[in-house]
Coordinates of C-alpha atoms in Angstrom, one line a residue:
M9 CA -53.5 -26.6 -103.9
A10 CA -55.7 -29.5 -104.9
P11 CA -53.7 -32.5 -106.1
Q12 CA -53.9 -33.5 -109.8
H13 CA -54.5 -37.1 -108.8
P14 CA -56.2 -38.6 -105.8
I15 CA -53.7 -39.2 -103.0
L16 CA -54.0 -42.1 -100.6
D17 CA -51.6 -41.7 -97.7
S18 CA -50.8 -45.3 -96.8
H19 CA -48.9 -44.6 -93.5
I20 CA -50.0 -42.1 -90.8
H21 CA -50.0 -42.2 -87.0
L22 CA -52.4 -40.7 -84.6
W23 CA -52.9 -40.6 -80.8
P24 CA -55.1 -38.7 -78.4
A25 CA -53.7 -36.6 -75.5
S26 CA -54.4 -39.5 -73.1
A27 CA -51.7 -41.6 -74.9
A28 CA -49.2 -38.9 -75.5
D29 CA -46.8 -39.9 -72.7
A30 CA -44.6 -42.7 -71.6
N31 CA -47.6 -44.5 -70.1
G32 CA -49.2 -44.8 -73.5
H33 CA -46.0 -45.2 -75.6
A34 CA -42.7 -46.3 -74.0
W35 CA -40.8 -44.4 -76.7
M36 CA -42.3 -41.1 -75.5
N37 CA -40.0 -41.0 -72.6
D38 CA -39.3 -37.3 -72.6
A39 CA -42.1 -34.8 -71.9
D40 CA -40.3 -32.3 -74.1
F41 CA -40.2 -34.7 -77.0
L42 CA -41.8 -33.0 -80.0
L43 CA -44.3 -35.9 -80.6
S44 CA -45.4 -36.1 -76.9
K45 CA -48.6 -34.3 -77.5
Q46 CA -51.9 -35.1 -79.2
H47 CA -51.9 -35.8 -82.9
I48 CA -55.3 -36.3 -84.4
L49 CA -56.8 -36.1 -87.9
S50 CA -57.6 -32.4 -87.7
D51 CA -53.9 -31.7 -87.1
Y52 CA -53.0 -34.0 -90.0
T53 CA -55.4 -32.3 -92.4
T54 CA -54.0 -28.9 -91.5
A55 CA -50.4 -30.2 -92.1
S56 CA -51.4 -31.7 -95.5
S57 CA -53.6 -28.9 -96.7
S58 CA -51.3 -28.0 -99.6
Y59 CA -51.9 -31.5 -101.1
P60 CA -54.9 -32.9 -99.2
P61 CA -55.3 -36.7 -99.5
T62 CA -58.6 -38.3 -100.3
S63 CA -58.0 -41.1 -97.7
V64 CA -55.5 -42.3 -95.2
I65 CA -54.4 -45.6 -93.7
Y66 CA -53.6 -45.6 -90.0
V67 CA -50.7 -47.7 -88.8
E68 CA -50.3 -48.8 -85.2
T69 CA -48.0 -46.7 -83.0
D70 CA -46.2 -49.2 -80.9
R71 CA -48.2 -48.7 -77.7
R72 CA -46.6 -49.7 -74.4
L73 CA -46.9 -53.3 -73.4
Q74 CA -46.7 -55.0 -70.1
D75 CA -44.9 -58.4 -69.5
P76 CA -47.1 -61.0 -71.3
S77 CA -46.0 -63.7 -68.8
S78 CA -47.4 -61.8 -65.8
S79 CA -51.0 -61.3 -66.7
S80 CA -53.8 -61.9 -69.1
L81 CA -53.9 -60.5 -72.7
L82 CA -56.5 -58.0 -71.7
T83 CA -54.1 -56.6 -69.1
W84 CA -50.7 -56.8 -70.7
A85 CA -52.1 -55.5 -74.1
A86 CA -54.3 -52.8 -72.4
E87 CA -52.7 -50.0 -74.4
P88 CA -53.2 -51.5 -77.9
I89 CA -56.8 -52.1 -76.8
K90 CA -57.2 -48.4 -76.0
E91 CA -55.7 -47.7 -79.4
L92 CA -58.5 -49.7 -81.0
Q93 CA -61.1 -47.9 -78.9
F94 CA -59.6 -44.5 -80.1
L95 CA -59.8 -45.6 -83.7
R96 CA -63.4 -46.8 -83.2
S97 CA -64.3 -43.3 -81.8
I98 CA -62.9 -41.7 -85.0
V99 CA -64.8 -44.1 -87.3
E100 CA -68.0 -43.7 -85.4
G101 CA -67.9 -39.9 -85.6
A102 CA -66.5 -38.6 -82.3
Y103 CA -64.0 -36.4 -84.2
G104 CA -66.4 -35.4 -87.0
A105 CA -67.7 -36.8 -90.2
E106 CA -64.7 -35.6 -92.2
A107 CA -62.3 -37.5 -90.0
S108 CA -64.5 -40.6 -90.2
N109 CA -64.6 -40.5 -94.0
L110 CA -60.9 -39.8 -94.3
L111 CA -59.8 -42.8 -92.2
Q112 CA -60.4 -45.6 -94.7
G113 CA -58.0 -48.3 -93.5
I114 CA -56.3 -49.5 -90.3
V115 CA -53.1 -51.5 -89.8
A116 CA -53.5 -52.5 -86.2
W117 CA -51.0 -54.0 -83.7
A118 CA -51.0 -57.8 -83.3
P119 CA -48.9 -60.1 -81.0
V120 CA -47.5 -62.3 -83.8
N121 CA -44.6 -63.0 -81.4
Q122 CA -46.8 -64.9 -78.9
G123 CA -47.9 -67.9 -80.9
P124 CA -51.0 -68.9 -82.8
A125 CA -53.3 -69.3 -79.8
V126 CA -52.6 -65.8 -78.5
F127 CA -52.9 -64.3 -81.9
S128 CA -56.3 -66.0 -82.4
Q129 CA -57.4 -64.6 -79.0
W130 CA -56.2 -61.2 -80.1
L131 CA -58.3 -61.3 -83.2
D132 CA -61.4 -62.0 -81.1
V133 CA -60.6 -59.1 -78.7
A134 CA -59.8 -56.7 -81.6
E135 CA -63.1 -57.5 -83.4
K136 CA -65.2 -57.1 -80.3
T137 CA -63.3 -53.9 -79.3
T138 CA -63.7 -52.2 -82.7
G139 CA -67.2 -53.1 -83.5
P140 CA -68.4 -54.0 -87.0
K141 CA -67.9 -50.6 -88.7
T142 CA -64.3 -50.2 -87.6
W143 CA -63.4 -53.9 -87.9
E144 CA -64.4 -53.6 -91.6
R145 CA -61.6 -51.0 -91.9
V146 CA -58.9 -53.2 -90.3
K147 CA -57.0 -54.3 -93.4
G148 CA -53.8 -55.7 -91.8
F149 CA -51.5 -55.9 -88.8
R150 CA -48.1 -54.8 -87.8
F151 CA -45.6 -55.9 -85.1
L152 CA -42.4 -53.8 -85.1
L153 CA -39.7 -56.4 -85.8
Q154 CA -37.0 -53.6 -86.1
A155 CA -37.0 -53.3 -82.3
I156 CA -35.5 -56.8 -82.0
T157 CA -31.8 -55.9 -82.3
D158 CA -30.4 -59.2 -81.1
K159 CA -29.8 -61.3 -84.2
T160 CA -30.4 -64.6 -82.5
E161 CA -33.6 -63.4 -80.9
F162 CA -34.8 -62.0 -84.2
E163 CA -34.0 -65.2 -86.1
N164 CA -35.6 -67.4 -83.5
L165 CA -38.8 -65.5 -83.8
V166 CA -39.3 -64.8 -87.5
L167 CA -38.0 -68.2 -88.7
S168 CA -40.1 -70.1 -86.2
D169 CA -42.9 -72.4 -87.3
D170 CA -45.3 -70.4 -85.2
F171 CA -44.5 -67.1 -86.8
I172 CA -44.7 -68.5 -90.3
S173 CA -47.9 -70.2 -89.5
I174 CA -49.5 -67.0 -88.2
L175 CA -48.4 -65.1 -91.3
K176 CA -49.8 -67.8 -93.6
S177 CA -53.1 -67.7 -91.7
F178 CA -53.6 -64.0 -92.7
S179 CA -54.7 -65.1 -96.2
Q180 CA -56.5 -68.2 -95.2
R181 CA -59.4 -66.7 -93.2
E182 CA -62.7 -65.4 -94.4
K183 CA -61.5 -61.9 -93.7
R184 CA -58.0 -61.6 -95.2
F185 CA -55.3 -59.4 -93.7
T186 CA -52.0 -58.0 -94.9
F187 CA -48.8 -57.8 -92.7
D188 CA -46.7 -54.7 -92.5
V189 CA -43.0 -55.4 -92.0
G190 CA -41.0 -52.8 -90.1
I191 CA -37.3 -53.8 -90.4
D192 CA -34.4 -51.3 -90.2
Q193 CA -31.0 -51.5 -92.0
R194 CA -29.7 -48.3 -90.4
S195 CA -30.5 -48.9 -86.7
G196 CA -31.1 -52.7 -86.7
G197 CA -28.6 -54.0 -89.2
T198 CA -28.6 -55.3 -92.8
W199 CA -29.0 -58.8 -91.3
Q200 CA -32.6 -58.0 -90.5
L201 CA -33.3 -57.6 -94.2
E202 CA -31.3 -60.6 -95.1
T203 CA -33.1 -62.7 -92.5
F204 CA -36.4 -61.6 -93.8
K205 CA -35.5 -63.0 -97.3
K206 CA -35.6 -66.4 -95.6
V207 CA -39.0 -65.6 -94.1
L208 CA -40.5 -64.9 -97.5
E209 CA -39.0 -68.1 -99.0
R210 CA -40.7 -70.1 -96.3
L211 CA -43.9 -68.1 -96.3
Y212 CA -44.6 -68.7 -100.0
D213 CA -43.1 -72.1 -100.5
N214 CA -45.7 -74.5 -101.9
V215 CA -48.5 -72.1 -101.2
P216 CA -51.0 -71.5 -104.1
E217 CA -51.0 -68.0 -105.5
D218 CA -54.5 -67.2 -104.3
K219 CA -53.5 -68.2 -100.7
R220 CA -50.4 -66.1 -100.4
T221 CA -50.3 -63.4 -97.7
V222 CA -49.7 -59.9 -98.9
I223 CA -46.6 -58.4 -97.2
V224 CA -46.1 -54.6 -97.1
M225 CA -42.5 -53.5 -96.4
N226 CA -42.4 -50.2 -94.5
H227 CA -40.1 -47.2 -95.1
M228 CA -38.0 -48.8 -97.8
C229 CA -36.6 -50.9 -94.9
K230 CA -34.9 -47.8 -93.5
P231 CA -31.7 -47.7 -95.5
E232 CA -28.4 -46.3 -94.5
Y233 CA -28.4 -43.2 -96.7
T234 CA -24.6 -43.0 -97.1
S235 CA -23.0 -43.8 -100.5
K236 CA -24.4 -45.8 -103.3
S237 CA -20.9 -47.3 -103.8
S238 CA -20.9 -48.6 -100.2
D239 CA -21.3 -52.2 -99.2
S240 CA -24.4 -51.3 -97.2
F241 CA -26.0 -49.9 -100.3
S242 CA -25.3 -53.0 -102.4
R243 CA -26.5 -55.4 -99.7
W244 CA -29.7 -53.3 -99.2
K245 CA -30.3 -53.2 -103.0
S246 CA -29.9 -57.0 -103.2
C247 CA -32.5 -57.5 -100.4
I248 CA -34.9 -55.1 -102.1
Q249 CA -34.6 -56.9 -105.4
T250 CA -35.3 -60.2 -103.7
F251 CA -38.3 -58.8 -101.9
A252 CA -39.7 -57.5 -105.2
S253 CA -39.3 -60.9 -106.8
Y254 CA -42.3 -62.0 -104.9
P255 CA -45.5 -60.6 -106.5
H256 CA -47.3 -60.5 -103.2
V257 CA -44.8 -58.1 -101.6
Y258 CA -45.3 -54.3 -101.7
M259 CA -43.1 -51.4 -100.7
K260 CA -43.9 -48.2 -98.9
L261 CA -42.1 -45.1 -100.2
S262 CA -42.1 -43.5 -96.7
G263 CA -40.1 -42.7 -93.7
A264 CA -37.0 -41.5 -95.5
F265 CA -36.5 -38.1 -93.9
S266 CA -36.2 -39.5 -90.4
E267 CA -33.3 -41.7 -91.5
L268 CA -31.3 -38.9 -93.1
S269 CA -28.2 -37.5 -91.4
N270 CA -28.0 -33.8 -90.7
D271 CA -24.3 -33.8 -91.8
A272 CA -25.0 -32.5 -95.3
S273 CA -27.6 -30.0 -94.2
P274 CA -30.3 -29.9 -91.6
V275 CA -33.2 -32.1 -92.8
D276 CA -35.9 -29.9 -91.2
T277 CA -34.9 -26.8 -93.2
A278 CA -33.5 -28.4 -96.4
D279 CA -35.0 -27.7 -99.7
P280 CA -37.4 -30.5 -100.7
K281 CA -35.6 -30.9 -104.1
E282 CA -32.3 -31.3 -102.3
L283 CA -33.8 -34.1 -100.0
A284 CA -35.2 -35.8 -103.1
T285 CA -31.8 -35.8 -104.7
R286 CA -30.2 -37.2 -101.6
I287 CA -32.4 -40.3 -101.6
Q288 CA -32.8 -40.7 -105.4
A289 CA -30.4 -43.6 -105.7
W290 CA -32.5 -45.6 -103.2
T291 CA -35.9 -44.6 -104.7
H292 CA -34.6 -45.6 -108.1
V293 CA -33.8 -49.1 -106.8
V294 CA -37.3 -49.3 -105.3
F295 CA -39.2 -48.3 -108.5
D296 CA -36.9 -50.4 -110.7
A297 CA -37.5 -53.4 -108.5
F298 CA -41.2 -53.1 -107.6
G299 CA -42.6 -50.9 -110.4
P300 CA -45.1 -48.2 -109.6
Q301 CA -47.9 -50.7 -109.2
R302 CA -46.4 -52.1 -106.0
V303 CA -45.1 -48.9 -104.4
M304 CA -47.2 -47.0 -101.9
F305 CA -46.8 -43.4 -100.9
G306 CA -46.8 -42.9 -97.1
S307 CA -46.1 -39.7 -95.3
D308 CA -45.3 -41.3 -91.9
W309 CA -46.9 -38.3 -90.3
P310 CA -46.3 -36.8 -87.8

């Protein structure tokens, strides 16, 4: 079925067979894990054939990293470099013209936790690795903050002068970038969201409108889909409303199904309308706060 309106899928993940194991991704630590196999654009187009998108945005897949203190950037970030090489091969036609045309944007990994000097070095490495055609499609960066589950460690990073300086630099270069924010109420804690409110306050304080970095919040910040009368819902809602109060912040309507409990009914076999009803209180908050102009659809495939 052809969609009535063009669909841009703002959040998909891909990896070749060579990266589909624990060597490529630390989180693929089980050979029987459903995702521990190749997922490329031809698989995606098959899965989305009922409502085929006109274009997609690739988002980094949290490739395995080595200890940054033990070697050079080219060594400890070898897997993210391989990720960029894989994306370049798609853009330059190794997987066919259809795949190249479909992949219109890239949100790449970046070491925003390592200070401005390392980040600047990474930009040079990334540009050289991707080449001009693929570099043109790099629209932003992501570093998964949700993985930092120690509150003090999280605060020490995101509220540091270095981190704020790096994010500010995204919009002050000749080529401007967005920053995708992955924070997680359910697994990380509501405090991750509440801390990021302080980040935005510092990021935009005394910065002219035309120099403000665009922030893209992922997956509705992975709510606890429990009860809308719960304390966790009210705290999540308050954070979402604060995020939306900044015009340069956007929200991805994505990633909800992986956060749902199987207690009510198995997510994999549930009726889509039932799933939509289960998350409706949260999606209403997102649309009321951001409006449709600042909400992006993302499948979070696979």
